[in-house]
Short mmCIF file of C-alpha atoms in Angstrom, two decimals:
data_model
loop_
_atom_site.label_atom_id
_atom_site.label_comp_id
_atom_site.label_asym_id
_atom_site.label_seq_id
_atom_site.Cartn_x
_atom_site.Cartn_y
_atom_site.Cartn_z
CA UNK A 1 0.00 0.00 0.00
CA UNK A 2 1.08 3.63 -0.45
CA UNK A 3 2.16 6.01 2.28
CA UNK A 4 -1.06 7.97 1.71
CA UNK A 5 -3.20 4.92 2.53
CA UNK A 6 -1.17 4.20 5.64
CA UNK A 7 -1.59 7.84 6.78
CA UNK A 8 -5.35 7.72 6.13
CA UNK A 9 -5.73 4.58 8.23
CA UNK A 10 -3.66 6.16 10.96
CA UNK A 11 -5.73 9.36 10.90
CA UNK A 12 -8.93 7.36 11.14
CA UNK A 13 -11.01 9.86 9.16
CA UNK A 14 -9.82 12.27 6.44
CA UNK A 15 -6.28 12.48 5.13
CA UNK A 16 -5.37 15.23 2.66
CA UNK A 17 -2.64 15.05 0.03
CA UNK A 18 -1.58 18.44 -1.30
CA UNK A 19 1.70 18.80 -3.18
CA UNK A 20 3.33 20.37 -6.18
CA UNK A 21 4.13 17.02 -7.85
CA UNK A 22 1.96 13.95 -8.41
CA UNK A 23 2.49 11.10 -5.94
CA UNK A 24 0.92 7.66 -5.73
CA UNK A 25 -2.32 7.87 -3.79
CA UNK A 26 -3.47 4.25 -3.91
CA UNK A 27 -2.87 1.35 -6.29
CA UNK A 28 -2.15 2.73 -9.75
CA UNK A 29 -3.55 6.21 -9.11
CA UNK A 30 -1.36 9.30 -8.87
CA UNK A 31 -2.39 12.90 -8.08
CA UNK A 32 -1.11 16.19 -6.69
CA UNK A 33 -4.21 16.77 -4.52
CA UNK A 34 -6.61 14.19 -3.08
CA UNK A 35 -8.62 13.34 0.02
CA UNK A 36 -8.56 9.82 1.44
CA UNK A 37 -11.59 9.15 3.62
CA UNK A 38 -12.37 6.16 5.81
CA UNK A 39 -16.11 5.48 5.58
CA UNK A 40 -17.94 4.24 8.70
CA UNK A 41 -18.08 0.74 7.23
CA UNK A 42 -14.29 0.57 6.93
CA UNK A 43 -14.10 1.32 3.19
CA UNK A 44 -11.41 3.72 2.02
CA UNK A 45 -12.74 6.25 -0.50
CA UNK A 46 -10.45 8.53 -2.49
CA UNK A 47 -11.63 11.91 -3.78
CA UNK A 48 -9.45 13.43 -6.48
CA UNK A 49 -9.57 16.59 -8.53
CA UNK A 50 -10.00 18.75 -5.44
CA UNK A 51 -9.72 22.54 -5.72
CA UNK A 52 -6.79 24.30 -4.12
CA UNK A 53 -7.04 24.99 -0.42
CA UNK A 54 -9.11 23.21 2.22
CA UNK A 55 -11.62 20.73 0.69
CA UNK A 56 -14.39 22.01 2.98
CA UNK A 57 -16.44 20.30 5.68
CA UNK A 58 -14.65 17.07 6.63
CA UNK A 59 -17.80 15.60 8.13
CA UNK A 60 -19.48 16.09 4.76
CA UNK A 61 -16.59 14.20 3.10
CA UNK A 62 -17.21 11.29 5.46
CA UNK A 63 -20.93 11.24 4.55
CA UNK A 64 -20.08 11.37 0.85
CA UNK A 65 -17.61 8.51 1.30
CA UNK A 66 -20.26 6.41 3.04
CA UNK A 67 -22.69 7.07 0.20
CA UNK A 68 -20.08 6.26 -2.45
CA UNK A 69 -19.24 2.98 -0.70
CA UNK A 70 -22.92 1.96 -0.81
CA UNK A 71 -23.32 2.87 -4.48
CA UNK A 72 -20.20 1.20 -5.86
CA UNK A 73 -21.03 -2.37 -4.90
CA UNK A 74 -20.82 -3.91 -8.35
CA UNK A 75 -19.47 -3.14 -11.83
CA UNK A 76 -22.30 -2.26 -14.26
CA UNK A 77 -22.75 -4.64 -17.23
CA UNK A 78 -22.00 -1.83 -19.68
CA UNK A 79 -18.63 -1.27 -18.03
CA UNK A 80 -17.85 -4.99 -18.08
CA UNK A 81 -18.66 -5.14 -21.79
CA UNK A 82 -16.52 -2.08 -22.46
CA UNK A 83 -13.60 -3.70 -20.64
CA UNK A 84 -13.98 -6.95 -22.59
CA UNK A 85 -14.02 -5.07 -25.87
CA UNK A 86 -10.83 -3.24 -24.87
CA UNK A 87 -9.11 -6.56 -24.16
CA UNK A 88 -10.29 -8.02 -27.47
CA UNK A 89 -9.13 -4.99 -29.43
CA UNK A 90 -5.67 -5.21 -27.85
CA UNK A 91 -5.43 -8.91 -28.69
CA UNK A 92 -6.60 -8.27 -32.25
CA UNK A 93 -3.91 -5.63 -32.73
CA UNK A 94 -1.20 -8.09 -31.69
CA UNK A 95 -2.47 -11.00 -33.76
CA UNK A 96 -2.56 -8.77 -36.85
CA UNK A 97 1.20 -8.11 -36.60
CA UNK A 98 3.03 -9.08 -39.78
CA UNK A 99 6.68 -8.23 -40.31
CA UNK A 100 9.60 -9.19 -42.55
CA UNK A 101 12.02 -9.95 -39.72
CA UNK A 102 12.08 -11.00 -36.09
CA UNK A 103 13.23 -7.58 -34.77
CA UNK A 104 10.46 -5.90 -36.80
CA UNK A 105 7.85 -8.29 -35.37
CA UNK A 106 9.06 -7.67 -31.82
CA UNK A 107 9.01 -3.93 -32.42
CA UNK A 108 5.46 -4.09 -33.77
CA UNK A 109 4.28 -6.03 -30.70
CA UNK A 110 5.99 -3.47 -28.45
CA UNK A 111 4.24 -0.63 -30.28
CA UNK A 112 0.87 -2.39 -29.88
CA UNK A 113 1.46 -2.83 -26.16
CA UNK A 114 2.53 0.78 -25.66
CA UNK A 115 -0.57 2.02 -27.53
CA UNK A 116 -3.09 -0.29 -25.83
CA UNK A 117 -1.78 0.44 -22.34
CA UNK A 118 -1.01 4.15 -22.96
CA UNK A 119 2.54 3.45 -21.84
CA UNK A 120 5.55 5.62 -22.46
CA UNK A 121 7.79 2.56 -23.05
CA UNK A 122 7.41 -1.09 -24.11
CA UNK A 123 9.90 -3.78 -25.10
CA UNK A 124 9.88 -7.43 -26.17
CA UNK A 125 12.89 -9.76 -26.02
CA UNK A 126 13.20 -13.41 -27.07
CA UNK A 127 14.47 -16.12 -24.73
CA UNK A 128 17.77 -17.49 -26.13
CA UNK A 129 17.49 -21.16 -27.10
CA UNK A 130 18.84 -23.67 -29.63
CA UNK A 131 22.03 -21.65 -29.94
CA UNK A 132 20.19 -18.45 -30.92
CA UNK A 133 21.04 -15.17 -29.19
CA UNK A 134 18.50 -12.89 -27.52
CA UNK A 135 16.76 -10.56 -29.96
CA UNK A 136 14.90 -7.51 -28.70
CA UNK A 137 13.10 -4.43 -29.90
CA UNK A 138 11.36 -1.57 -28.15
CA UNK A 139 9.05 1.39 -28.58
CA UNK A 140 9.37 4.62 -26.62
CA UNK A 141 6.56 6.97 -27.58
CA UNK A 142 6.98 9.03 -24.41
CA UNK A 143 10.21 7.98 -22.74
CA UNK A 144 13.55 6.48 -23.74
CA UNK A 145 16.34 4.94 -21.66
CA UNK A 146 19.57 6.84 -21.26
CA UNK A 147 21.42 4.24 -23.34
CA UNK A 148 20.27 1.59 -25.80
CA UNK A 149 22.33 -1.02 -23.94
CA UNK A 150 20.10 -0.61 -20.87
CA UNK A 151 17.17 -2.16 -22.79
CA UNK A 152 19.19 -5.29 -23.60
CA UNK A 153 20.49 -5.40 -20.02
CA UNK A 154 16.98 -5.13 -18.56
CA UNK A 155 15.65 -7.74 -21.00
CA UNK A 156 18.42 -10.18 -20.08
CA UNK A 157 17.66 -9.66 -16.38
CA UNK A 158 13.96 -10.41 -16.90
CA UNK A 159 14.74 -13.48 -19.01
CA UNK A 160 16.87 -14.79 -16.15
CA UNK A 161 13.85 -14.26 -13.82
CA UNK A 162 11.21 -15.52 -16.27
CA UNK A 163 10.09 -18.24 -13.84
CA UNK A 164 8.96 -15.42 -11.47
CA UNK A 165 6.91 -13.53 -14.06
CA UNK A 166 4.55 -11.71 -14.10
CA UNK A 167 6.05 -9.01 -11.88
CA UNK A 168 4.58 -5.59 -11.16
CA UNK A 169 5.79 -2.43 -9.47
CA UNK A 170 3.18 0.31 -9.08
CA UNK A 171 5.61 2.77 -7.50
CA UNK A 172 9.21 2.66 -8.68
CA UNK A 173 10.20 5.02 -5.84
CA UNK A 174 9.05 2.55 -3.18
CA UNK A 175 11.77 0.84 -1.17
CA UNK A 176 10.02 -2.54 -1.52
CA UNK A 177 9.68 -2.37 -5.34
CA UNK A 178 9.74 -5.97 -6.59
CA UNK A 179 10.79 -5.00 -10.10
CA UNK A 180 13.83 -2.73 -10.11
CA UNK A 181 15.84 -2.65 -13.33
CA UNK A 182 18.90 -0.51 -13.91
CA UNK A 183 17.95 2.40 -16.13
CA UNK A 184 14.24 1.87 -15.43
CA UNK A 185 13.92 3.26 -11.91
CA UNK A 186 12.28 6.31 -10.37
CA UNK A 187 15.49 8.30 -10.73
CA UNK A 188 15.36 7.55 -14.48
CA UNK A 189 11.82 8.91 -14.76
CA UNK A 190 9.87 5.63 -14.45
CA UNK A 191 6.85 5.57 -12.12
CA UNK A 192 5.53 2.04 -12.70
CA UNK A 193 6.67 -1.05 -14.59
CA UNK A 194 5.39 -4.56 -15.22
CA UNK A 195 6.91 -7.58 -16.94
CA UNK A 196 5.09 -10.60 -18.33
CA UNK A 197 6.04 -13.93 -19.92
CA UNK A 198 5.13 -14.46 -23.56
CA UNK A 199 3.83 -18.03 -23.48
CA UNK A 200 3.52 -20.61 -20.70
CA UNK A 201 7.02 -21.85 -21.52
CA UNK A 202 8.21 -18.33 -22.28
CA UNK A 203 9.47 -17.78 -25.77
CA UNK A 204 9.94 -14.09 -24.93
CA UNK A 205 9.30 -11.47 -22.25
CA UNK A 206 7.24 -8.29 -22.53
CA UNK A 207 7.83 -5.32 -20.24
CA UNK A 208 6.02 -2.00 -20.23
CA UNK A 209 6.47 1.16 -18.18
CA UNK A 210 4.81 4.43 -17.28
CA UNK A 211 7.03 7.48 -16.99
CA UNK A 212 6.88 10.53 -14.76
CA UNK A 213 5.75 12.67 -17.70
CA UNK A 214 2.25 11.25 -17.00
CA UNK A 215 2.64 9.53 -13.61
CA UNK A 216 0.32 6.58 -13.03
CA UNK A 217 0.37 2.86 -12.45
CA UNK A 218 -1.38 -0.17 -13.94
CA UNK A 219 -5.06 -0.74 -13.15
CA UNK A 220 -6.60 -4.21 -12.98
CA UNK A 221 -7.90 -3.67 -16.49
CA UNK A 222 -4.43 -2.66 -17.69
CA UNK A 223 -3.02 -5.82 -16.19
CA UNK A 224 -5.68 -7.91 -17.91
CA UNK A 225 -4.96 -6.23 -21.23
CA UNK A 226 -1.20 -6.72 -20.83
CA UNK A 227 -1.65 -10.40 -19.95
CA UNK A 228 -3.93 -11.02 -22.92
CA UNK A 229 -1.50 -9.28 -25.26
CA UNK A 230 1.45 -11.30 -23.93
CA UNK A 231 -0.50 -14.52 -24.51
CA UNK A 232 -1.49 -13.46 -28.04
CA UNK A 233 2.08 -12.42 -28.83
CA UNK A 234 3.35 -15.99 -28.37
CA UNK A 235 2.03 -17.08 -31.78
CA UNK A 236 3.43 -13.95 -33.42
CA UNK A 237 6.88 -14.36 -31.88
CA UNK A 238 7.07 -18.10 -32.57
CA UNK A 239 6.06 -17.52 -36.18
CA UNK A 240 8.65 -14.76 -36.57
CA UNK A 241 11.36 -16.99 -35.06
CA UNK A 242 10.42 -19.83 -37.41
CA UNK A 243 10.47 -17.50 -40.41
CA UNK A 244 13.86 -16.11 -39.37
CA UNK A 245 15.26 -19.62 -38.98
CA UNK A 246 13.84 -20.68 -42.36
CA UNK A 247 15.29 -17.59 -44.02
CA UNK A 248 18.70 -18.34 -42.50
CA UNK A 249 18.54 -21.95 -43.66
CA UNK A 250 17.54 -20.88 -47.17
CA UNK A 251 20.35 -18.34 -47.23
CA UNK A 252 22.85 -20.98 -46.11
CA UNK A 253 21.53 -23.42 -48.71
CA UNK A 254 21.84 -20.76 -51.42
CA UNK A 255 25.36 -19.98 -50.22
CA UNK A 256 26.31 -23.64 -50.41
CA UNK A 257 24.81 -24.01 -53.88
CA UNK A 258 26.65 -20.91 -55.06
CA UNK A 259 29.96 -21.88 -53.44
CA UNK A 260 32.35 -24.56 -54.64
CA UNK A 261 32.87 -26.84 -51.65
CA UNK A 262 36.46 -27.74 -52.50
CA UNK A 263 37.98 -24.35 -53.27
CA UNK A 264 35.60 -21.87 -51.59
CA UNK A 265 35.17 -19.76 -54.73
CA UNK A 266 31.86 -19.40 -56.58
CA UNK A 267 30.35 -22.52 -58.11
CA UNK A 268 29.28 -23.42 -61.63
CA UNK A 269 25.66 -22.84 -60.50
CA UNK A 270 26.57 -19.26 -59.57
CA UNK A 271 28.25 -18.72 -62.93
CA UNK A 272 25.29 -20.11 -64.90
CA UNK A 273 22.90 -17.96 -62.88
CA UNK A 274 25.10 -14.94 -63.62
CA UNK A 275 25.03 -15.71 -67.33
CA UNK A 276 21.25 -16.17 -67.24
CA UNK A 277 20.87 -12.61 -65.96
CA UNK A 278 22.51 -11.20 -69.08
CA UNK A 279 20.26 -8.77 -70.99
CA UNK A 280 19.14 -9.99 -74.39
CA UNK A 281 20.64 -6.94 -76.11
CA UNK A 282 24.09 -7.43 -74.63
CA UNK A 283 26.30 -4.73 -73.17
CA UNK A 284 25.53 -1.05 -73.45
CA UNK A 285 27.99 1.52 -74.82
CA UNK A 286 29.35 2.37 -71.35
CA UNK A 287 29.29 -1.14 -69.88
CA UNK A 288 32.32 -3.40 -70.11
CA UNK A 289 33.00 -6.78 -68.55
CA UNK A 290 35.97 -9.03 -69.10
CA UNK A 291 36.17 -12.79 -68.65
CA UNK A 292 39.32 -14.82 -67.96
CA UNK A 293 39.32 -18.61 -68.37
CA UNK A 294 41.98 -20.70 -66.59
CA UNK A 295 42.40 -24.44 -67.23
CA UNK A 296 44.89 -26.33 -65.05
CA UNK A 297 47.27 -28.49 -67.07
CA UNK A 298 47.85 -32.12 -66.19
CA UNK A 299 45.36 -32.37 -63.33
CA UNK A 300 44.09 -35.83 -64.36
CA UNK A 301 47.62 -37.21 -64.65
CA UNK A 302 48.48 -35.71 -61.26
CA UNK A 303 45.41 -37.34 -59.68
CA UNK A 304 46.33 -40.69 -61.24
CA UNK A 305 49.99 -40.63 -60.18
CA UNK A 306 49.99 -38.67 -56.91
CA UNK A 307 46.42 -39.09 -55.69
CA UNK A 308 43.37 -36.85 -55.57
CA UNK A 309 44.53 -35.21 -52.32
CA UNK A 310 47.48 -33.64 -54.14
CA UNK A 311 45.25 -32.66 -57.06
CA UNK A 312 42.71 -31.07 -54.71
CA UNK A 313 45.41 -28.99 -53.05
CA UNK A 314 46.57 -27.79 -56.46
CA UNK A 315 43.01 -26.70 -57.23
CA UNK A 316 42.85 -24.79 -53.95
CA UNK A 317 46.21 -23.16 -54.71
CA UNK A 318 44.92 -22.02 -58.09
CA UNK A 319 41.73 -20.62 -56.54
CA UNK A 320 43.76 -18.71 -53.94
CA UNK A 321 46.05 -17.32 -56.65
CA UNK A 322 43.09 -16.04 -58.67
CA UNK A 323 41.39 -14.51 -55.61
CA UNK A 324 44.62 -12.86 -54.51
CA UNK A 325 45.05 -11.29 -57.94
CA UNK A 326 41.43 -10.07 -58.19
CA UNK A 327 40.22 -6.57 -57.43
CA UNK A 328 37.31 -5.70 -55.16
CA UNK A 329 34.10 -6.51 -57.02
CA UNK A 330 35.63 -9.19 -59.24
CA UNK A 331 34.46 -12.80 -58.99
CA UNK A 332 36.18 -16.19 -59.28
CA UNK A 333 34.21 -19.35 -60.04
CA UNK A 334 35.15 -22.98 -60.59
CA UNK A 335 33.10 -24.09 -63.58
CA UNK A 336 34.63 -27.51 -64.24
CA UNK A 337 36.88 -30.13 -62.71
CA UNK A 338 40.04 -28.25 -63.65
CA UNK A 339 38.62 -25.01 -65.05
CA UNK A 340 38.10 -21.60 -63.46
CA UNK A 341 36.57 -18.40 -64.75
CA UNK A 342 37.25 -14.87 -63.49
CA UNK A 343 34.67 -12.11 -64.05
CA UNK A 344 36.34 -8.70 -64.10
CA UNK A 345 33.81 -5.98 -63.35
CA UNK A 346 33.94 -2.69 -65.30
CA UNK A 347 37.05 -3.83 -67.12
CA UNK A 348 37.62 -3.03 -70.77
CA UNK A 349 40.23 -4.68 -72.97
CA UNK A 350 43.15 -2.56 -71.71
CA UNK A 351 42.29 -3.18 -68.04
CA UNK A 352 41.75 -6.89 -68.71
CA UNK A 353 45.08 -7.18 -70.56
CA UNK A 354 46.95 -5.58 -67.64
CA UNK A 355 45.18 -7.80 -65.14
CA UNK A 356 45.89 -10.89 -67.25
CA UNK A 357 49.57 -9.96 -67.38
CA UNK A 358 49.68 -9.63 -63.58
CA UNK A 359 48.05 -13.05 -63.27
CA UNK A 360 50.71 -14.67 -65.46
CA UNK A 361 53.48 -12.96 -63.47
CA UNK A 362 51.96 -14.14 -60.19
CA UNK A 363 51.64 -17.69 -61.52
CA UNK A 364 55.27 -17.66 -62.70
CA UNK A 365 56.41 -16.46 -59.27
CA UNK A 366 54.35 -19.18 -57.59
CA UNK A 367 55.93 -21.85 -59.84
CA UNK A 368 59.43 -20.65 -58.86
CA UNK A 369 58.64 -20.83 -55.13
CA UNK A 370 56.62 -24.09 -55.23
CA UNK A 371 57.99 -26.74 -52.87
CA UNK A 372 56.12 -29.66 -54.36
CA UNK A 373 53.78 -29.43 -57.35
CA UNK A 374 54.30 -26.44 -59.64
CA UNK A 375 51.17 -24.89 -61.11
CA UNK A 376 50.80 -24.59 -64.84
CA UNK A 377 47.67 -23.62 -66.71
CA UNK A 378 46.33 -22.57 -70.05
CA UNK A 379 44.40 -19.32 -70.07
CA UNK A 380 42.71 -16.69 -72.18
CA UNK A 381 40.60 -13.59 -71.81
CA UNK A 382 37.80 -11.79 -73.61
CA UNK A 383 35.93 -8.51 -73.23
CA UNK A 384 32.37 -7.49 -73.95
CA UNK A 385 31.88 -4.92 -76.67
CA UNK A 386 28.86 -2.64 -77.16
CA UNK A 387 25.97 -4.87 -78.12
CA UNK A 388 27.88 -8.03 -77.11
CA UNK A 389 27.31 -10.14 -74.01
CA UNK A 390 29.24 -12.18 -71.49
CA UNK A 391 28.62 -15.20 -73.71
CA UNK A 392 30.62 -13.49 -76.44
CA UNK A 393 33.41 -12.58 -74.02
CA UNK A 394 33.45 -16.16 -72.71
CA UNK A 395 33.67 -17.56 -76.24
CA UNK A 396 36.59 -15.22 -76.97
CA UNK A 397 38.33 -16.22 -73.75
CA UNK A 398 37.80 -19.93 -74.51
CA UNK A 399 39.24 -19.52 -77.99
CA UNK A 400 42.36 -17.85 -76.62
CA UNK A 401 42.66 -20.45 -73.85
CA UNK A 402 42.52 -23.35 -76.32
CA UNK A 403 45.06 -21.61 -78.54
CA UNK A 404 47.31 -21.24 -75.47
CA UNK A 405 46.84 -24.96 -74.72
CA UNK A 406 47.70 -25.95 -78.32
CA UNK A 407 50.77 -23.71 -78.23
CA UNK A 408 51.96 -25.36 -75.01
CA UNK A 409 51.51 -28.81 -76.52
CA UNK A 410 53.50 -27.80 -79.61
CA UNK A 411 56.27 -26.43 -77.42
CA UNK A 412 56.31 -29.60 -75.33
CA UNK A 413 56.40 -31.77 -78.45
CA UNK A 414 59.29 -29.71 -79.83
CA UNK A 415 61.26 -30.12 -76.58
CA UNK A 416 60.74 -33.88 -76.63
CA UNK A 417 61.79 -34.03 -80.30
CA UNK A 418 65.02 -32.20 -79.56
CA UNK A 419 65.64 -34.39 -76.53
#
């Protein structure tokens, strides 16, 4: 009970509250001026909205309190119906939440709670499970914490105490406040706060607060509304978590499909998808792409004589060489057992020729420093022209690569003939 109630009981008749700032009178009700009157039957009646100065005849206040106690013996049906409709509207607002991500869904639930309860602050945070971290979001239409981190800290504290929920503090300034969270206390501008579990086996926690800008607590109806909203939010939060998990799994699956498992560069599927996105009309006058094709020499023979482990390491070495030579925005893909393609973004023929020369120099340096299996490859490059496409550049690169391969074979045959 509040100090005002204790003083009224001690006075035994009429206790006046008259101050410059609103204080808690009883339960969730705050006021600057009020009269607390003990009726003859033992009921405590509170009169608010009193004019400044003495409220008048105190005996008359006692008679009015007695009359009020006799009249307010039951809640009228119209009021009960109004309350039920308020609960239903709050639940409807939560169940209608639809969002593209888990944080957005939590934020929408928090906004619904703040609006339905006329709160200055509301937050929702998920309970970490199955390796997932806590996710939270909040709405502060009338009050904000001093630091964003305090919301996460308060949410983590409530999650740790979720077995104790629901918890309610009607007066944050009270010494016996059962719900005291750092950053959400009376000194921070909070007058009342309540926290509720979202679900019987909580999937999340919801906490809402009133601030000193409009000091008040939570009525029985407010607590009913908050409880109903927390229950309704379980389906919304579980659905959002499932959607987030599915999106992550789909993203991981797409990443795996688009990534070559052996070398870590892009896969043939990625390259074919990239080609499929080519416009039918080919490149525009200001759009240039270049393609480099690299085919490792002797990979099959190496696999047959040294084993696939050695051949796989050579493939990884080649992929690393190509990635190391690339610029930001370029792409490397493995499109065959021993074949790679490099997509040079915004690279005309001069840029591609310089890049290709650097690649050959880097490969030559790697062959000189190789401890075991030197890397040799056939290669070629091509560039899109206005009206041409990547297909044309790829065909040009393939033609040059095969010419390079034929030239190497002729050179090798000539060396053997001389030998």
